[in-house]
Coordinates of C-alpha atoms in Angstrom, one line a residue:
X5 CA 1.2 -28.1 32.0
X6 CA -2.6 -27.5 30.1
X7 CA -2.5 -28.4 26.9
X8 CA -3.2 -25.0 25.7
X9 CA 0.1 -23.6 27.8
X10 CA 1.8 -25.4 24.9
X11 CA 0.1 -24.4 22.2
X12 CA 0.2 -21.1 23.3
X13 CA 4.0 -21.3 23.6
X14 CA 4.0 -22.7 20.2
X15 CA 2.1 -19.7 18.5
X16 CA 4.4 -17.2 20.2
X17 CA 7.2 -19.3 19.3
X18 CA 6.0 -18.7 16.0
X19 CA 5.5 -15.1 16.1
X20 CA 9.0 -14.3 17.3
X21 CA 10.3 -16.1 13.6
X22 CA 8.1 -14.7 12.0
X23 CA 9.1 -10.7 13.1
X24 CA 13.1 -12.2 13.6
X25 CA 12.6 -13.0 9.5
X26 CA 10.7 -9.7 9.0
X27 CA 13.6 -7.4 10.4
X28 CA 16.1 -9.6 9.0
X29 CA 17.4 -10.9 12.8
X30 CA 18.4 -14.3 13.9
X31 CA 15.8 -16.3 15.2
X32 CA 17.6 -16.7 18.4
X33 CA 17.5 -12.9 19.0
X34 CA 16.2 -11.5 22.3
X35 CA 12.6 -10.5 21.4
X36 CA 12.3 -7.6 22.9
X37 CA 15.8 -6.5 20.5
X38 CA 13.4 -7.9 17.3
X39 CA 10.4 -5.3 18.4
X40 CA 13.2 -2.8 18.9
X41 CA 14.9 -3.1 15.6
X42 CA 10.7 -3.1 14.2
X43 CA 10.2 -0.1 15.7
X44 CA 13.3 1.7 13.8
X45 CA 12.4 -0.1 10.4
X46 CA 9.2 1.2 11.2
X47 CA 7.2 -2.0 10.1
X48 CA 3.7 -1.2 9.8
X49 CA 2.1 -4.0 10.4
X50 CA 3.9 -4.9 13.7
X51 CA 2.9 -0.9 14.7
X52 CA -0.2 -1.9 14.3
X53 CA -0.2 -5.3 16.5
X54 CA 2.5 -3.8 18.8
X55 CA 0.0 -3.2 22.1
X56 CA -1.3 -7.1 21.4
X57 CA 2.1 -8.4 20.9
X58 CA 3.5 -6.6 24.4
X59 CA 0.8 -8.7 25.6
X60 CA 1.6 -12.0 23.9
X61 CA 5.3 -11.1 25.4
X62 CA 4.1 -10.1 29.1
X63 CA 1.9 -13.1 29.2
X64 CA 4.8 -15.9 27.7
X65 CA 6.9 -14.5 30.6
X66 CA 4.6 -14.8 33.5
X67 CA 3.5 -18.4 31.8
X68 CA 7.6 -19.3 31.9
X69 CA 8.7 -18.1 35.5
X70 CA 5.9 -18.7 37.2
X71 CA 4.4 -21.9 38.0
X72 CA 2.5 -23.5 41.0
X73 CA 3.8 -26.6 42.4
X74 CA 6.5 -26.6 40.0
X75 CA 4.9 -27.9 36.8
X76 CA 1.5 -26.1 36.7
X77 CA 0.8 -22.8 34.5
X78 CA -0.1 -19.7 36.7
X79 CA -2.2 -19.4 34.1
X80 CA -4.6 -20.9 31.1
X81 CA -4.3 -19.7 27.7
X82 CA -7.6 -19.0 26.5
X83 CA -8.4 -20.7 22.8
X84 CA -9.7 -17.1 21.8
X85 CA -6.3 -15.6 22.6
X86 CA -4.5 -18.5 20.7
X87 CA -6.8 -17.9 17.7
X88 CA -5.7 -14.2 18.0
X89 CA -2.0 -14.8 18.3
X90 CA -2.0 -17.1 15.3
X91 CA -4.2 -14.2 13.4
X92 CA -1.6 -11.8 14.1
X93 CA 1.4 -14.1 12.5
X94 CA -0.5 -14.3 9.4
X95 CA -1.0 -10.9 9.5
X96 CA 2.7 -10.0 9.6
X97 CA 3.8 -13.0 7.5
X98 CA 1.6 -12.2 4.6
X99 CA 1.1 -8.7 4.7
X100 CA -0.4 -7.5 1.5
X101 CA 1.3 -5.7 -0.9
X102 CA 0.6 -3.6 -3.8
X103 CA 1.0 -6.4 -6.1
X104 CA -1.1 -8.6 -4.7
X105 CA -4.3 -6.3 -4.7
X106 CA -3.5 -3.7 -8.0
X107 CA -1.7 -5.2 -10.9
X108 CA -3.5 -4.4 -13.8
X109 CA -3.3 -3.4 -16.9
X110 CA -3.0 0.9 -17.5
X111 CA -4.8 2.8 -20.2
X112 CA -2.3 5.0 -21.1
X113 CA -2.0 8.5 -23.2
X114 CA 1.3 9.3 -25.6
X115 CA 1.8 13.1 -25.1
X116 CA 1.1 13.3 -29.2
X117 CA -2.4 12.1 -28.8
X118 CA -5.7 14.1 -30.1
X119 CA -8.1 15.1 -27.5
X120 CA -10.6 13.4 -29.6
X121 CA -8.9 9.8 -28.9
X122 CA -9.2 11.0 -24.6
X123 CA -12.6 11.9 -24.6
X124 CA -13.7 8.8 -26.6
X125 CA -11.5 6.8 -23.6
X126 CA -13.4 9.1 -20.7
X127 CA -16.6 8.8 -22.3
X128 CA -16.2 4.8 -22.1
X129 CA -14.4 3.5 -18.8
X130 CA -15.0 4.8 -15.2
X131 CA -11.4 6.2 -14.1
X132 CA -10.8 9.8 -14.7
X133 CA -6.9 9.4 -14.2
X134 CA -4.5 8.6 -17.1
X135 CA -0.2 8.0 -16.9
X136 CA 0.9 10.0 -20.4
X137 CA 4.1 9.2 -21.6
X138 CA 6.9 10.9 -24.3
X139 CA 8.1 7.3 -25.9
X140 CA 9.2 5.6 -22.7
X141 CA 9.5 8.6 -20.7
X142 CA 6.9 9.5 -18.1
X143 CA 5.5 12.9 -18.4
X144 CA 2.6 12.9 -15.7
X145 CA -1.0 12.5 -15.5
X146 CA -3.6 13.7 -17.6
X147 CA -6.9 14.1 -15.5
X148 CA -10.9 14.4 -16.8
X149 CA -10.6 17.8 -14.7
X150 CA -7.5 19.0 -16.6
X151 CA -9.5 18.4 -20.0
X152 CA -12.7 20.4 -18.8
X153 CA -10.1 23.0 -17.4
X154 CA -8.6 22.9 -21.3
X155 CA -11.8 23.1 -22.9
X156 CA -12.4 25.8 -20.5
X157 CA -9.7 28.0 -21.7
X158 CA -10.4 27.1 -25.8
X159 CA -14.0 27.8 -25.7
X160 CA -13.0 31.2 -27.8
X161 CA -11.0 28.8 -30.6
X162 CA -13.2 27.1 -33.4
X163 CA -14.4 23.5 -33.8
X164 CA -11.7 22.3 -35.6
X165 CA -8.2 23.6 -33.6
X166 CA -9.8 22.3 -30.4
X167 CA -9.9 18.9 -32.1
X168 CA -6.9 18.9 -33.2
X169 CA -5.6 19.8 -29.8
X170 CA -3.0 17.2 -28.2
X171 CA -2.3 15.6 -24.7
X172 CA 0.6 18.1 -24.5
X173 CA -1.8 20.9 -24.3
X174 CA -4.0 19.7 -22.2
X175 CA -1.3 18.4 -19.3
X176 CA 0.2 22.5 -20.2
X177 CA -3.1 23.5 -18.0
X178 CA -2.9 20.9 -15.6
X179 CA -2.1 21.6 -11.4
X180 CA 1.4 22.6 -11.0
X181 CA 1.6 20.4 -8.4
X182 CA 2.2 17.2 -9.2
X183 CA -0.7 15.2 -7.9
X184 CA 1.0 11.7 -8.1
X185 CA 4.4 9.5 -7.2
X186 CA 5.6 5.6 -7.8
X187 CA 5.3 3.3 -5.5
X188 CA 7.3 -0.6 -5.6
X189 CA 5.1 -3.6 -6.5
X190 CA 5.9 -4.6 -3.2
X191 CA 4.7 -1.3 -1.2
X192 CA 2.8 -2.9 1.9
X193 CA -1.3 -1.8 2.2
X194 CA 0.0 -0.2 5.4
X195 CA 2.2 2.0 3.7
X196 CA -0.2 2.9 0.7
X197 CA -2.9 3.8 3.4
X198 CA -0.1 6.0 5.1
X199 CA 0.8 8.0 1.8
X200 CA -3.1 8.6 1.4
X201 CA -3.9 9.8 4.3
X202 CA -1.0 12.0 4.2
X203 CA -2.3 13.7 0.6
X204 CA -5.9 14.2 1.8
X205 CA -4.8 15.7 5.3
X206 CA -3.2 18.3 2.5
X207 CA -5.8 18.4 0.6
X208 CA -4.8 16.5 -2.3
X209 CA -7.6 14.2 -2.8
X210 CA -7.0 13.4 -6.5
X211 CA -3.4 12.2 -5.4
X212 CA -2.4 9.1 -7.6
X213 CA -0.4 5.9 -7.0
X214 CA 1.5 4.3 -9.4
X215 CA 2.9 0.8 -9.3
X216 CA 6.2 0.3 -10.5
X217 CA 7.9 -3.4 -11.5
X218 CA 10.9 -2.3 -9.6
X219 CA 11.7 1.0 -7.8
X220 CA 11.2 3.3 -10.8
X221 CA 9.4 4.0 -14.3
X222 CA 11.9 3.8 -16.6
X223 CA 9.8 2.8 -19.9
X224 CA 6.3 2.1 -20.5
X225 CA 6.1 -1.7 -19.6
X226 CA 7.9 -0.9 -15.9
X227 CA 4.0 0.5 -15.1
X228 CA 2.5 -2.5 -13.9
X229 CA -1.1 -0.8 -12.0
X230 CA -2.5 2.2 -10.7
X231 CA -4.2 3.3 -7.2
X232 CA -6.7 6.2 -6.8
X233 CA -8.2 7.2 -3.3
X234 CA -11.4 5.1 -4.6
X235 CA -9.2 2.0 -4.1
X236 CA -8.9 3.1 0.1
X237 CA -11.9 0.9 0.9
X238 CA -9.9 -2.2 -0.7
X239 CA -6.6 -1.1 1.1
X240 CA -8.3 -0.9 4.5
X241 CA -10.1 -4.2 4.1
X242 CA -6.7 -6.1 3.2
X243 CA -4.9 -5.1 6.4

């Protein structure tokens, strides 16, 4: 057999443990039983591959029952396809999560703080989107466009009470609908780009992300990063 028969074998070799370890199968399972039990978990990086692989899987096959004179390959690997197949393991092995793109530290409101203190924040940093929080609880997000909606509403009030206005009364006249949810640190890019696309398609294009240590927020220090639809670029270019 050609020397890249056996590499090529080798890199599909590899692919199968790689997606038997992704859907939590033993390694000896059929492969075609691993893409199955992909396709319920509905992985999104093997949905994505999932034409590419079929071919990977139609091509070992034809390489392993078919051979002229016995011990020559019907046919010759190309190194281009061996490049790809090894591309496509990486891909699935180390799929990119939320926490390896978009830990960072918050800014953060507390629901008692003066409008004064949020403007001064706005005025200096380039997001628009802040997670407010009641001690350690979560109350929602406070958005530039809620505070031009509140200043909107208090233009007949003085000077001085719309200073002393608080977070609380500005998240009163926020959207009704809530515009964000929390994701796990280890939410895949695939899965952040699906949740995106869902909230534009309904016109939500202020919709928020934010990254929990763990399933939930359940005090302040479990909020570990943020993701706005200006992050999408970043998401499609580490899938």
């Amino acid at each position: 057999m050609g020397s890249n028969y056996q590499r090529f074998m080798h890199a599909f070799n590899e692919l199968h443990n790689v997606i038997a370890k992704k859907v939590n199968r033993d390694p000896d399972t059929n492969f075609g039983e691993l893409m199955g039990a992909a396709a319920k978990k509905r992985d999104k990086v093997i949905e994505k591959y999932v034409d590419e692989i079929d071919f990977y899987r139609e091509l070992r096959n034809l390489l392993t029952h078919n051979t002229i004179n016995g011990d020559e390959a019907a046919a010759e690997p190309s190194n281009s396809l061996i490049k790809e197949i090894k591309m496509v393991t990486e891909k699935i092995k180390y799929s990119k999560r939320a926490k390896d793109l978009f830990l960072k530290k918050v800014r953060t409101f507390d629901i008692n703080d003066p409008l004064e203190d949020v403007l001064d924040v706005i005025n200096q940093v380039r997001y628009t989107q802040f997670p407010v929080f009641d001690g350690n609880q979560l109350e929602g997000i406070l958005s530039s466009i809620g505070v031009t909606k509140y200043l909107a509403k208090a233009m007949d009030k003085d000077l001085n009470a719309i200073k002393k206005a608080t977070v609380r009364q500005i998240l009163e006249v926020e959207d009704e609908q809530e515009f964000y949810e929390t994701i796990s640190e280890d939410t895949s890019v695939f899965d952040i780009e699906e949740i995106f696309s869902k909230r534009i398609k309904e016109g939500r294009t202020t919709y928020v992300l934010l990254v929990a240590k763990g399933e939930k927020i359940n005090k302040r220090t479990d909020l570990i990063g943020i993701i706005t639809p200006w992050d999408l670029p970043k998401i499609i270019a580490n899938k």
